[in-house]
XYZ file of C-alpha atoms in Angstrom:
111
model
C 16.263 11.148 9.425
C 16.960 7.500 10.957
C 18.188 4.846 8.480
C 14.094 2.932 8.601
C 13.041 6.305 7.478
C 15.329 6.811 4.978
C 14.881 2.978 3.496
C 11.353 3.778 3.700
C 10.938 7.007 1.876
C 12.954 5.323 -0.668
C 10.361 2.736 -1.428
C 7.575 5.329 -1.706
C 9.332 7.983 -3.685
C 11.172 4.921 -6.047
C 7.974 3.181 -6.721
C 4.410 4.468 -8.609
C 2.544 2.097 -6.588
C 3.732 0.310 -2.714
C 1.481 -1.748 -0.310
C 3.427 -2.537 2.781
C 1.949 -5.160 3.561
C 2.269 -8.856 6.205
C 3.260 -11.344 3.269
C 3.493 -10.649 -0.161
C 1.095 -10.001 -2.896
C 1.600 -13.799 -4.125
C 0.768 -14.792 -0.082
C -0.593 -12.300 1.944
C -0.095 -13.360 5.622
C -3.158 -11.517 6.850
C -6.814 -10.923 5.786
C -6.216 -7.445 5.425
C -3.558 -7.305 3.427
C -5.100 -9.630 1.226
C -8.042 -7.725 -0.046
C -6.174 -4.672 -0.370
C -3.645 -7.137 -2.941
C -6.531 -8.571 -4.383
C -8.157 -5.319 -5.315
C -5.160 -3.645 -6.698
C -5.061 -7.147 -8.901
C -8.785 -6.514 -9.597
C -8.165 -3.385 -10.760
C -4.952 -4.204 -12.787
C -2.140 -1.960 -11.368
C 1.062 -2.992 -10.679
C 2.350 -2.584 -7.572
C 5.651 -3.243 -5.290
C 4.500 -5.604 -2.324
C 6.775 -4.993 0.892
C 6.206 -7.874 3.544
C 6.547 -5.733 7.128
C 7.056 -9.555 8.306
C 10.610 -9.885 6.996
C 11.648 -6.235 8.976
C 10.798 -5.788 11.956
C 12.295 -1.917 11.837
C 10.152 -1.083 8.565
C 6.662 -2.591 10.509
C 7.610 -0.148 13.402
C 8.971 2.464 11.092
C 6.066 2.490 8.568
C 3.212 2.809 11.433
C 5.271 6.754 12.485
C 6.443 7.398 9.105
C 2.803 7.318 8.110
C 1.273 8.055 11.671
C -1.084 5.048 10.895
C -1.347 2.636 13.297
C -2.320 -0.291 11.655
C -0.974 -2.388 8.434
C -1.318 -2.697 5.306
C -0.409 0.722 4.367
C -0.804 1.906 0.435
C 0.648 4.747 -1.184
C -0.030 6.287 -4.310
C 2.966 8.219 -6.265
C 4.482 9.057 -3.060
C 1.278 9.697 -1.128
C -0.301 7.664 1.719
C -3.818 6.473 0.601
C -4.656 4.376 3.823
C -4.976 0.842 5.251
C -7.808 -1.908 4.408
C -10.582 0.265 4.759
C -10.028 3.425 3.291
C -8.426 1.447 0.248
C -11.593 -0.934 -0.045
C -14.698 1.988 0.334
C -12.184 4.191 -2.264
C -12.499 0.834 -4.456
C -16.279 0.689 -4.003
C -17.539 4.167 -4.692
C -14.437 3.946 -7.649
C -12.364 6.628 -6.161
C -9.292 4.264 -6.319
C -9.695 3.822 -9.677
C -9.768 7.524 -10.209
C -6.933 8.445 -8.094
C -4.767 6.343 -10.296
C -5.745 7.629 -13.294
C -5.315 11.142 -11.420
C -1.752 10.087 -11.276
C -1.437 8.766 -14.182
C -0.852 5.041 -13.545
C -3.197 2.744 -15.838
C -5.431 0.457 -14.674
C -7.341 -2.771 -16.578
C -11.180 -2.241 -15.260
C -12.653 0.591 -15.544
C -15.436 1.744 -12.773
């Protein structure tokens, strides 16, 4: 496994909760990764917020670690969820919500 991978894994299997992300959940640098920050504040879950910006290894790395193309990238409990989309329709039909409490990880509002 190369060293990205490696750092990485770490941060999915170390942390409940990661968004990688362009910024951080404070200041997202993109649209994107903004609303998927913004609903993860919505819902209340606390979350590690890694900005692909600073790294240019772990924005490569994370697009063929996950084979997703695009970022932000969320993972659940060690699991990818998906990018912007995926993470906003989960949100809307309250699937998100669900999947957290599926793994155990609290959240504020209640769908």
């Amino acid at each position: 496994m190369s060293d990205v991978n490696a750092r990485i894994e770490a941060e999915v299997k170390n942390n409940d909760v990661v968004l990688f992300m362009k910024g951080t959940p404070q200041f997202p640098m993109c649209g994107f990764s903004g609303q998927v920050a913004q609903i993860l504040g919505y819902i209340g879950v606390p979350y590690k917020g890694v900005n692909v910006l600073e790294d240019q290894e772990i924005r490569e790395g994370i697009k063929a670690f996950s084979n997703w193309p695009t970022i932000p990238q969320l993972y659940v409990k060690g699991e990818f969820v998906g990018g912007c989309d995926i993470t906003r329709e989960m949100f809307q039909a309250g699937e998100l919500q669900a999947l957290f409490e599926e793994k155990g990880i609290a959240v504020k509002q209640a769908s």
